mmCIF file of C-alpha atoms in Angstrom:
data_model
loop_
_atom_site.group_PDB
_atom_site.id
_atom_site.type_symbol
_atom_site.label_atom_id
_atom_site.label_comp_id
_atom_site.label_asym_id
_atom_site.label_seq_id
_atom_site.Cartn_x
_atom_site.Cartn_y
_atom_site.Cartn_z
ATOM 1 C CA MET A 232 3.348 57.439 9.028
ATOM 2 C CA LYS A 233 3.438 58.042 5.321
ATOM 3 C CA LYS A 234 1.815 61.180 3.922
ATOM 4 C CA GLU A 235 -0.663 59.178 1.994
ATOM 5 C CA ASN A 236 -1.877 57.469 5.296
ATOM 6 C CA LEU A 237 -2.179 60.809 6.980
ATOM 7 C CA PHE A 238 -4.245 62.206 4.021
ATOM 8 C CA VAL A 239 -6.597 59.090 4.198
ATOM 9 C CA ILE A 240 -6.912 59.497 8.024
ATOM 10 C CA LEU A 241 -7.642 63.325 7.748
ATOM 11 C CA THR A 242 -10.361 62.377 5.104
ATOM 12 C CA GLY A 243 -11.848 59.769 7.537
ATOM 13 C CA VAL A 244 -11.877 62.430 10.307
ATOM 14 C CA VAL A 245 -13.719 64.941 8.095
ATOM 15 C CA ILE A 246 -16.288 62.206 7.087
ATOM 16 C CA GLY A 247 -16.659 61.298 10.785
ATOM 17 C CA ILE A 248 -17.397 64.954 11.691
ATOM 18 C CA ALA A 249 -19.587 65.392 8.681
ATOM 19 C CA ALA A 250 -21.641 62.295 9.601
ATOM 20 C CA LEU A 251 -22.088 63.699 13.240
ATOM 21 C CA VAL A 252 -23.087 67.142 11.935
ATOM 22 C CA LEU A 253 -25.655 65.858 9.450
ATOM 23 C CA THR A 254 -27.129 63.602 12.045
ATOM 24 C CA ALA A 255 -27.311 66.600 14.470
ATOM 25 C CA LEU A 256 -28.995 68.714 11.730
ATOM 26 C CA GLY A 257 -31.734 66.170 11.073
ATOM 27 C CA ASN A 258 -30.433 63.028 9.356
ATOM 28 C CA PRO A 259 -31.747 59.775 11.022
ATOM 29 C CA ALA A 260 -29.705 58.564 13.938
ATOM 30 C CA ASN A 261 -26.464 56.583 12.978
ATOM 31 C CA MET A 262 -27.126 57.625 9.441
ATOM 32 C CA GLY A 263 -25.251 60.878 8.812
ATOM 33 C CA PHE A 264 -24.145 59.086 5.546
ATOM 34 C CA CYS A 265 -25.548 55.833 4.121
ATOM 35 C CA ILE A 266 -24.975 55.330 0.397
ATOM 36 C CA ALA A 267 -27.534 52.504 0.204
ATOM 37 C CA CYS A 268 -30.066 54.126 2.201
ATOM 38 C CA PHE A 269 -29.787 57.414 0.425
ATOM 39 C CA GLU A 270 -29.925 55.961 -3.051
ATOM 40 C CA ARG A 271 -32.993 54.044 -1.996
ATOM 41 C CA ASP A 272 -34.587 57.397 -0.948
ATOM 42 C CA ILE A 273 -33.761 58.968 -4.186
ATOM 43 C CA ALA A 274 -35.181 55.837 -6.050
ATOM 44 C CA GLY A 275 -38.391 56.432 -4.215
ATOM 45 C CA ALA A 276 -38.472 60.165 -4.718
ATOM 46 C CA VAL A 277 -38.336 59.764 -8.477
ATOM 47 C CA GLY A 278 -41.131 57.108 -8.436
ATOM 48 C CA LEU A 279 -39.064 53.869 -8.723
ATOM 49 C CA HIS A 280 -40.751 52.692 -5.655
ATOM 50 C CA SER A 281 -43.813 53.599 -3.646
ATOM 51 C CA ALA A 282 -42.567 53.035 -0.012
ATOM 52 C CA ALA A 283 -43.815 56.378 1.509
ATOM 53 C CA LYS A 284 -41.408 56.328 4.396
ATOM 54 C CA VAL A 285 -38.311 56.138 2.377
ATOM 55 C CA GLN A 286 -38.577 58.829 -0.377
ATOM 56 C CA TYR A 287 -36.312 62.009 -0.587
ATOM 57 C CA VAL A 288 -33.864 63.495 -2.917
ATOM 58 C CA ARG A 289 -30.774 63.105 -0.859
ATOM 59 C CA PRO A 290 -28.283 65.941 -1.543
ATOM 60 C CA GLU A 291 -25.443 63.821 -0.155
ATOM 61 C CA ILE A 292 -25.358 61.472 -3.100
ATOM 62 C CA ILE A 293 -25.466 64.506 -5.501
ATOM 63 C CA GLY A 294 -22.620 66.206 -3.613
ATOM 64 C CA LEU A 295 -20.516 63.162 -3.542
ATOM 65 C CA VAL A 296 -20.547 62.653 -7.354
ATOM 66 C CA LEU A 297 -20.116 66.433 -8.061
ATOM 67 C CA GLY A 298 -17.449 66.837 -5.504
ATOM 68 C CA SER A 299 -15.529 63.975 -6.926
ATOM 69 C CA PHE A 300 -16.041 65.306 -10.399
ATOM 70 C CA LEU A 301 -14.667 68.690 -9.595
ATOM 71 C CA MET A 302 -11.650 67.406 -7.700
ATOM 72 C CA ALA A 303 -10.869 65.033 -10.511
ATOM 73 C CA LEU A 304 -10.979 67.863 -13.012
ATOM 74 C CA ALA A 305 -9.063 70.244 -10.846
ATOM 75 C CA SER A 306 -6.244 67.447 -10.282
ATOM 76 C CA LYS A 307 -6.327 66.546 -13.993
ATOM 77 C CA GLU A 308 -7.435 62.924 -13.045
ATOM 78 C CA TRP A 309 -10.699 62.925 -14.698
ATOM 79 C CA LYS A 310 -10.876 60.472 -17.638
ATOM 80 C CA ALA A 311 -13.876 58.962 -19.501
ATOM 81 C CA ARG A 312 -13.688 55.124 -19.509
ATOM 82 C CA ALA A 313 -16.157 52.343 -19.961
ATOM 83 C CA GLY A 314 -16.651 48.838 -21.365
ATOM 84 C CA SER A 315 -15.715 46.462 -18.380
ATOM 85 C CA SER A 316 -18.730 44.017 -18.277
ATOM 86 C CA PRO A 317 -21.562 46.685 -17.839
ATOM 87 C CA ALA A 318 -24.505 44.210 -17.774
ATOM 88 C CA LEU A 319 -22.768 42.161 -15.036
ATOM 89 C CA ARG A 320 -21.952 45.288 -13.172
ATOM 90 C CA PHE A 321 -25.503 46.277 -13.175
ATOM 91 C CA VAL A 322 -26.732 42.961 -11.875
ATOM 92 C CA LEU A 323 -23.934 42.800 -9.203
ATOM 93 C CA GLY A 324 -24.930 46.395 -8.077
ATOM 94 C CA ALA A 325 -28.479 45.299 -7.719
ATOM 95 C CA PHE A 326 -27.569 42.572 -5.457
ATOM 96 C CA VAL A 327 -25.198 44.561 -3.502
ATOM 97 C CA MET A 328 -28.189 46.886 -2.771
ATOM 98 C CA ILE A 329 -30.248 43.905 -1.810
ATOM 99 C CA GLY A 330 -27.719 42.632 0.691
ATOM 100 C CA ALA A 331 -27.276 46.081 2.094
ATOM 101 C CA LEU A 332 -30.973 46.647 2.620
ATOM 102 C CA ALA A 333 -31.243 43.245 4.231
ATOM 103 C CA PHE A 334 -28.685 44.630 6.822
ATOM 104 C CA LEU A 335 -30.182 48.142 6.740
ATOM 105 C CA GLY A 336 -26.881 49.955 5.656
ATOM 106 C CA CYS A 337 -23.964 50.259 3.440
ATOM 107 C CA PRO A 338 -20.400 49.619 4.728
ATOM 108 C CA LEU A 339 -20.217 53.361 5.648
ATOM 109 C CA ARG A 340 -23.225 53.179 7.727
ATOM 110 C CA MET A 341 -22.083 49.843 9.280
ATOM 111 C CA VAL A 342 -19.034 51.716 10.605
ATOM 112 C CA LEU A 343 -21.329 54.618 11.828
ATOM 113 C CA ARG A 344 -23.603 52.102 13.640
ATOM 114 C CA LEU A 345 -20.547 50.480 15.252
ATOM 115 C CA ALA A 346 -19.559 53.892 16.628
ATOM 116 C CA GLY A 347 -22.943 54.418 17.902
ATOM 117 C CA GLY A 348 -22.787 51.163 19.983
ATOM 118 C CA ASP A 349 -25.024 49.164 17.774
ATOM 119 C CA LEU A 350 -23.642 45.558 18.159
ATOM 120 C CA ASN A 351 -25.745 44.235 15.244
ATOM 121 C CA ALA A 352 -23.160 46.048 13.058
ATOM 122 C CA VAL A 353 -20.372 43.691 14.550
ATOM 123 C CA VAL A 354 -22.285 40.807 12.980
ATOM 124 C CA GLY A 355 -22.636 42.767 9.749
ATOM 125 C CA LEU A 356 -18.925 43.619 9.892
ATOM 126 C CA ALA A 357 -18.049 39.782 10.308
ATOM 127 C CA GLY A 358 -20.415 39.040 7.262
ATOM 128 C CA PHE A 359 -18.879 41.806 5.223
ATOM 129 C CA ALA A 360 -15.312 40.856 5.827
ATOM 130 C CA SER A 361 -16.226 37.177 5.095
ATOM 131 C CA GLY A 362 -17.660 38.331 1.727
ATOM 132 C CA ILE A 363 -14.484 40.196 0.896
ATOM 133 C CA PHE A 364 -12.404 37.302 1.899
ATOM 134 C CA LEU A 365 -14.401 35.002 -0.578
ATOM 135 C CA GLY A 366 -13.891 37.595 -3.264
ATOM 136 C CA THR A 367 -10.129 37.732 -2.651
ATOM 137 C CA LEU A 368 -9.929 33.987 -3.223
ATOM 138 C CA PHE A 369 -11.309 34.482 -6.718
ATOM 139 C CA ILE A 370 -9.181 37.624 -7.270
ATOM 140 C CA ARG A 371 -6.039 35.558 -6.500
ATOM 141 C CA LYS A 372 -7.163 32.986 -9.131
ATOM 142 C CA GLY A 373 -7.505 35.471 -11.714
ATOM 143 C CA PHE A 374 -10.982 37.002 -11.420
ATOM 144 C CA THR A 375 -11.709 39.947 -13.861
ATOM 145 C CA LEU A 376 -14.670 41.792 -15.404
ATOM 146 C CA GLN A 377 -12.220 42.566 -18.069
ATOM 147 C CA ARG A 378 -10.496 45.883 -18.599
ATOM 148 C CA ASN A 379 -12.196 49.249 -19.385
ATOM 149 C CA TYR A 380 -11.115 51.479 -22.382
ATOM 150 C CA ALA A 381 -10.978 55.305 -22.831
ATOM 151 C CA THR A 382 -14.279 56.483 -24.381
ATOM 152 C CA LYS A 383 -15.894 59.700 -25.537
ATOM 153 C CA THR A 384 -15.750 62.565 -23.006
ATOM 154 C CA LEU A 385 -19.581 62.679 -23.192
ATOM 155 C CA ASP A 386 -19.944 59.254 -21.837
ATOM 156 C CA GLY A 387 -17.913 60.115 -18.670
ATOM 157 C CA THR A 388 -20.074 63.107 -18.020
ATOM 158 C CA VAL A 389 -23.392 61.401 -18.063
ATOM 159 C CA LEU A 390 -23.933 60.708 -14.246
ATOM 160 C CA PRO A 391 -22.583 64.078 -13.077
ATOM 161 C CA ALA A 392 -24.862 65.720 -15.624
ATOM 162 C CA VAL A 393 -27.798 63.672 -14.345
ATOM 163 C CA MET A 394 -26.935 64.827 -10.801
ATOM 164 C CA VAL A 395 -26.731 68.415 -11.889
ATOM 165 C CA GLY A 396 -30.215 68.004 -13.481
ATOM 166 C CA LEU A 397 -31.563 66.365 -10.602
ATOM 167 C CA LEU A 398 -30.341 69.184 -8.361
ATOM 168 C CA ILE A 399 -31.758 71.896 -10.495
ATOM 169 C CA LEU A 400 -35.180 70.081 -10.909
ATOM 170 C CA PHE A 401 -35.595 69.538 -7.162
ATOM 171 C CA LEU A 402 -34.619 73.154 -6.261
ATOM 172 C CA ALA A 403 -36.892 74.614 -9.064
ATOM 173 C CA ALA A 404 -39.860 72.139 -8.597
ATOM 174 C CA PRO A 405 -39.742 70.024 -5.479
ATOM 175 C CA THR A 406 -43.440 69.112 -5.711
ATOM 176 C CA LEU A 407 -42.542 67.000 -8.825
ATOM 177 C CA PHE A 408 -41.025 64.503 -6.422
ATOM 178 C CA LYS A 409 -42.479 62.083 -3.812
ATOM 179 C CA LEU A 410 -41.318 63.191 -0.504
ATOM 180 C CA SER A 411 -41.767 61.234 2.745
ATOM 181 C CA GLU A 412 -43.818 62.929 5.607
ATOM 182 C CA GLU A 413 -42.817 60.307 8.077
ATOM 183 C CA GLY A 414 -40.210 57.686 8.551
ATOM 184 C CA PRO A 415 -36.496 57.925 7.722
ATOM 185 C CA GLY A 416 -37.137 59.733 4.667
ATOM 186 C CA SER A 417 -38.716 62.650 6.308
ATOM 187 C CA LYS A 418 -35.546 63.033 8.490
ATOM 188 C CA HIS A 419 -32.908 65.142 6.786
ATOM 189 C CA ALA A 420 -30.389 67.857 7.146
ATOM 190 C CA PRO A 421 -31.148 71.260 5.583
ATOM 191 C CA PHE A 422 -30.774 70.556 1.794
ATOM 192 C CA LEU A 423 -28.023 73.167 0.803
ATOM 193 C CA ILE A 424 -25.982 72.430 3.973
ATOM 194 C CA ALA A 425 -25.962 68.757 3.337
ATOM 195 C CA LEU A 426 -25.021 69.356 -0.391
ATOM 196 C CA LEU A 427 -22.106 71.467 0.699
ATOM 197 C CA ILE A 428 -20.722 68.988 3.208
ATOM 198 C CA ALA A 429 -21.169 66.125 0.552
ATOM 199 C CA LEU A 430 -19.207 68.176 -1.926
ATOM 200 C CA VAL A 431 -16.141 68.349 0.484
ATOM 201 C CA VAL A 432 -16.536 64.839 1.251
ATOM 202 C CA GLY A 433 -16.782 63.903 -2.360
ATOM 203 C CA ALA A 434 -13.684 65.878 -3.241
ATOM 204 C CA LEU A 435 -11.671 64.309 -0.314
ATOM 205 C CA ALA A 436 -12.755 60.772 -1.185
ATOM 206 C CA GLN A 437 -11.759 61.190 -4.670
ATOM 207 C CA LYS A 438 -8.296 62.368 -3.735
ATOM 208 C CA SER A 439 -7.757 59.827 -0.891
ATOM 209 C CA ARG A 440 -9.278 56.762 -2.803
ATOM 210 C CA MET A 441 -11.455 56.175 0.263
ATOM 211 C CA CYS A 442 -13.034 52.569 0.048
ATOM 212 C CA MET A 443 -13.969 50.241 2.793
ATOM 213 C CA VAL A 444 -13.950 47.277 0.361
ATOM 214 C CA GLY A 445 -10.494 48.330 -0.864
ATOM 215 C CA GLY A 446 -9.266 48.714 2.762
ATOM 216 C CA LEU A 447 -10.192 45.188 3.799
ATOM 217 C CA ARG A 448 -9.238 43.732 0.386
ATOM 218 C CA ASP A 449 -5.668 45.137 0.543
ATOM 219 C CA THR A 450 -5.310 44.268 4.250
ATOM 220 C CA MET A 451 -6.050 40.565 3.384
ATOM 221 C CA MET A 452 -4.175 40.290 0.180
ATOM 222 C CA PHE A 453 -1.229 42.409 0.722
ATOM 223 C CA LYS A 454 -1.163 43.363 4.528
ATOM 224 C CA ASP A 455 -1.675 46.915 3.360
ATOM 225 C CA LEU A 456 -3.801 49.001 5.874
ATOM 226 C CA HIS A 457 -3.447 52.273 3.857
ATOM 227 C CA LEU A 458 -7.194 52.587 2.894
ATOM 228 C CA LEU A 459 -8.365 50.948 6.028
ATOM 229 C CA TRP A 460 -6.858 53.745 8.155
ATOM 230 C CA GLY A 461 -9.666 56.058 6.718
ATOM 231 C CA PHE A 462 -12.442 53.903 8.199
ATOM 232 C CA ILE A 463 -10.642 53.464 11.395
ATOM 233 C CA ALA A 464 -10.460 57.171 11.573
ATOM 234 C CA ILE A 465 -14.332 57.565 10.837
ATOM 235 C CA PHE A 466 -15.025 55.027 13.599
ATOM 236 C CA VAL A 467 -12.885 56.690 16.355
ATOM 237 C CA THR A 468 -14.194 60.168 15.238
ATOM 238 C CA VAL A 469 -17.771 59.242 15.428
ATOM 239 C CA LEU A 470 -17.324 57.254 18.633
ATOM 240 C CA ILE A 471 -15.689 60.235 20.362
ATOM 241 C CA GLY A 472 -18.493 62.431 19.138
ATOM 242 C CA ASN A 473 -21.358 60.155 20.236
ATOM 243 C CA LEU A 474 -19.760 59.685 23.608
ATOM 244 C CA CYS A 475 -19.323 63.521 24.107
ATOM 245 C CA LEU A 476 -22.884 64.137 22.899
ATOM 246 C CA HIS A 477 -24.269 61.213 24.973
ATOM 247 C CA LYS A 478 -25.521 59.515 21.883
ATOM 248 C CA PHE A 479 -23.602 56.169 22.365
ATOM 249 C CA ASN A 480 -25.949 53.259 23.088
ATOM 250 C CA LEU A 481 -24.304 49.972 23.446
ATOM 251 C CA GLY A 482 -26.159 46.859 22.772
ATOM 252 C CA PHE A 483 -28.281 44.871 20.180
ATOM 253 C CA ALA A 484 -31.742 45.882 21.143
ATOM 254 C CA GLY A 485 -33.461 49.429 20.458
ATOM 255 C CA GLN A 486 -31.045 50.571 17.794
ATOM 256 C CA PRO A 487 -32.353 53.014 15.285
ATOM 257 C CA VAL A 488 -33.165 51.594 11.850
ATOM 258 C CA ALA A 489 -31.682 48.251 12.687
ATOM 259 C CA HIS A 490 -32.815 44.681 13.439
ATOM 260 C CA SER A 491 -31.170 41.840 15.455
ATOM 261 C CA ASP A 492 -31.611 38.898 13.165
ATOM 262 C CA HIS A 493 -27.923 37.953 13.285
ATOM 263 C CA VAL A 494 -28.157 35.283 10.514
ATOM 264 C CA TRP A 495 -29.446 37.770 7.855
ATOM 265 C CA ASN A 496 -27.408 40.618 9.164
ATOM 266 C CA PHE A 497 -24.393 38.359 8.472
ATOM 267 C CA LEU A 498 -25.530 37.036 5.137
ATOM 268 C CA GLY A 499 -26.815 40.407 3.888
ATOM 269 C CA MET A 500 -23.403 42.019 4.395
ATOM 270 C CA LEU A 501 -21.606 38.897 3.103
ATOM 271 C CA LEU A 502 -23.601 39.369 -0.162
ATOM 272 C CA ALA A 503 -22.799 43.247 -0.110
ATOM 273 C CA GLY A 504 -19.162 42.656 0.599
ATOM 274 C CA TRP A 505 -18.636 39.837 -1.975
ATOM 275 C CA GLY A 506 -20.354 41.739 -4.742
ATOM 276 C CA SER A 507 -18.549 45.015 -3.928
ATOM 277 C CA VAL A 508 -15.198 43.357 -4.151
ATOM 278 C CA LEU A 509 -15.802 41.861 -7.539
ATOM 279 C CA LEU A 510 -16.999 45.331 -8.500
ATOM 280 C CA GLY A 511 -13.786 46.805 -7.439
ATOM 281 C CA GLY A 512 -15.258 49.085 -4.680
ATOM 282 C CA CYS A 513 -17.964 49.809 -2.091
ATOM 283 C CA PRO A 514 -21.052 51.853 -2.979
ATOM 284 C CA LEU A 515 -19.176 55.160 -1.763
ATOM 285 C CA ARG A 516 -16.243 54.373 -4.241
ATOM 286 C CA GLN A 517 -18.746 53.730 -7.064
ATOM 287 C CA LEU A 518 -19.984 57.179 -6.689
ATOM 288 C CA VAL A 519 -16.528 58.644 -6.615
ATOM 289 C CA LEU A 520 -15.380 56.659 -9.652
ATOM 290 C CA ALA A 521 -18.509 57.716 -11.647
ATOM 291 C CA GLY A 522 -17.550 61.354 -10.792
ATOM 292 C CA GLU A 523 -14.107 60.627 -12.113
ATOM 293 C CA GLY A 524 -15.531 59.648 -15.511
ATOM 294 C CA SER A 525 -16.083 55.799 -15.178
ATOM 295 C CA SER A 526 -19.302 54.769 -17.050
ATOM 296 C CA ASP A 527 -18.892 51.265 -15.482
ATOM 297 C CA SER A 528 -19.350 52.704 -12.077
ATOM 298 C CA ALA A 529 -22.363 54.795 -13.388
ATOM 299 C CA VAL A 530 -23.989 51.547 -14.615
ATOM 300 C CA THR A 531 -23.236 50.063 -11.202
ATOM 301 C CA ILE A 532 -25.055 52.888 -9.475
ATOM 302 C CA LEU A 533 -27.990 52.265 -11.828
ATOM 303 C CA GLY A 534 -27.894 48.783 -10.665
ATOM 304 C CA LEU A 535 -27.964 49.985 -7.059
ATOM 305 C CA LEU A 536 -30.994 52.108 -7.658
ATOM 306 C CA ALA A 537 -32.793 49.316 -9.430
ATOM 307 C CA GLY A 538 -31.942 46.959 -6.483
ATOM 308 C CA ALA A 539 -33.477 49.420 -4.114
ATOM 309 C CA ALA A 540 -36.624 49.678 -6.290
ATOM 310 C CA PHE A 541 -36.982 45.760 -6.283
ATOM 311 C CA CYS A 542 -36.383 45.874 -2.544
ATOM 312 C CA HIS A 543 -39.407 48.047 -1.900
ATOM 313 C CA ASN A 544 -41.643 46.885 -4.756
ATOM 314 C CA PHE A 545 -41.223 43.334 -3.898
ATOM 315 C CA GLY A 546 -40.913 43.253 -0.165
ATOM 316 C CA LEU A 547 -37.259 42.448 0.055
ATOM 317 C CA ALA A 548 -35.987 45.277 2.344
ATOM 318 C CA SER A 549 -35.693 44.573 6.064
ATOM 319 C CA SER A 550 -37.279 46.763 8.746
ATOM 320 C CA GLY A 551 -36.750 47.181 12.450
ATOM 321 C CA ASN A 552 -38.870 44.034 12.812
ATOM 322 C CA GLY A 553 -36.281 41.971 10.913
ATOM 323 C CA PRO A 554 -35.999 40.635 7.364
ATOM 324 C CA THR A 555 -38.822 39.634 5.427
ATOM 325 C CA ALA A 556 -39.288 35.994 3.886
ATOM 326 C CA ASN A 557 -38.905 37.489 0.325
ATOM 327 C CA GLY A 558 -35.724 39.431 1.464
ATOM 328 C CA LYS A 559 -34.195 36.050 2.674
ATOM 329 C CA ILE A 560 -34.887 34.388 -0.512
ATOM 330 C CA ALA A 561 -33.370 37.341 -2.459
ATOM 331 C CA VAL A 562 -30.252 37.353 -0.470
ATOM 332 C CA VAL A 563 -29.667 33.580 -1.015
ATOM 333 C CA ILE A 564 -30.382 33.993 -4.719
ATOM 334 C CA GLY A 565 -27.920 37.003 -4.696
ATOM 335 C CA ILE A 566 -25.084 34.841 -3.109
ATOM 336 C CA ALA A 567 -25.706 32.139 -5.632
ATOM 337 C CA VAL A 568 -25.630 34.698 -8.546
ATOM 338 C CA VAL A 569 -22.495 36.344 -7.181
ATOM 339 C CA LEU A 570 -20.815 32.873 -6.882
ATOM 340 C CA VAL A 571 -21.633 31.950 -10.576
ATOM 341 C CA VAL A 572 -20.217 35.441 -11.717
ATOM 342 C CA ALA A 573 -17.122 34.828 -9.670
ATOM 343 C CA CYS A 574 -16.584 31.270 -11.106
ATOM 344 C CA VAL A 575 -17.323 32.145 -14.666
ATOM 345 C CA ASN A 576 -15.025 35.121 -14.894
ATOM 346 C CA THR A 577 -12.155 33.225 -13.022
ATOM 347 C CA PHE A 578 -12.192 29.690 -14.208
ATOM 348 C CA ARG A 579 -13.207 30.313 -17.761
ATOM 349 C CA LYS A 580 -10.164 32.646 -18.030
ATOM 350 C CA GLU A 581 -7.919 29.920 -16.573
ATOM 351 C CA ASN A 582 -9.261 27.303 -18.914
ATOM 352 C CA ALA A 583 -8.632 29.650 -21.792
ATOM 353 C CA LYS A 584 -4.822 29.876 -21.193
#
């Protein structure tokens, strides 16, 4: 096996172990890492929504960005760049979040849920793969959000700087933030330990180019499993860990922070997968790219945060009881919006030739 594949597998193993450790130290079950859930918690902690059960400054998000930033600097891969359809990226990011919270998890958490025996995640995976397949149809036809350009160094440091500021502010004055006293937001590993683990994961993810969307996209388009090996490694590592710790629970019912409405699990992840492949990466990859200096990914992350705020301010997010009526409408609207974005940025380009 190529060295590149081995490093991606090593990264996957480390992420799997990290997820197991974070869960053992207090993170919610099957949620050692969940980019969508953790960004939702941060949105609540800074007052973007008022859902009392999902508010916490998750150090995992801070650590992923800063770990990527430090690794990119150390390997001389950091480069400030921007200009690739920022407004569309913001909108797509918001709808990716809406889809993820309809399912109750990002692609990374979907893998963790699978490894915990949650069969609802199988339905989510089918939807996610279908969304990526739809995206690849447009990519083959020439879909593009246009190229980005080198920009001022200061532009590329905005999100890492915001994360540093958030970290300092939380450590210095935690009472300024809204913090859950019950529910998923109240369950968390010790802050500094979680931050350290996330720094390591962020650095490895930057070096390995870890991306669930990229893995499935490349497999479908080029039969290249290079990136997919990482998520296979995460799944196997967490599965073995759950079996050893007697935390494996096979079935649809009684799964932590999950529901069994298969239609909306499927459609929610279809929306998340389709939007992510058009954006060029899953929510985890967007954090890593933002750490590398991409302002386009920073705007996408702002869109994800805005999507999380919309979900909880307007009753779009699912719960253990299933999706809401508003959430179902939002997912359908999201799929329609992603279709329009895909068509306009594919066929307009073809017609211009």
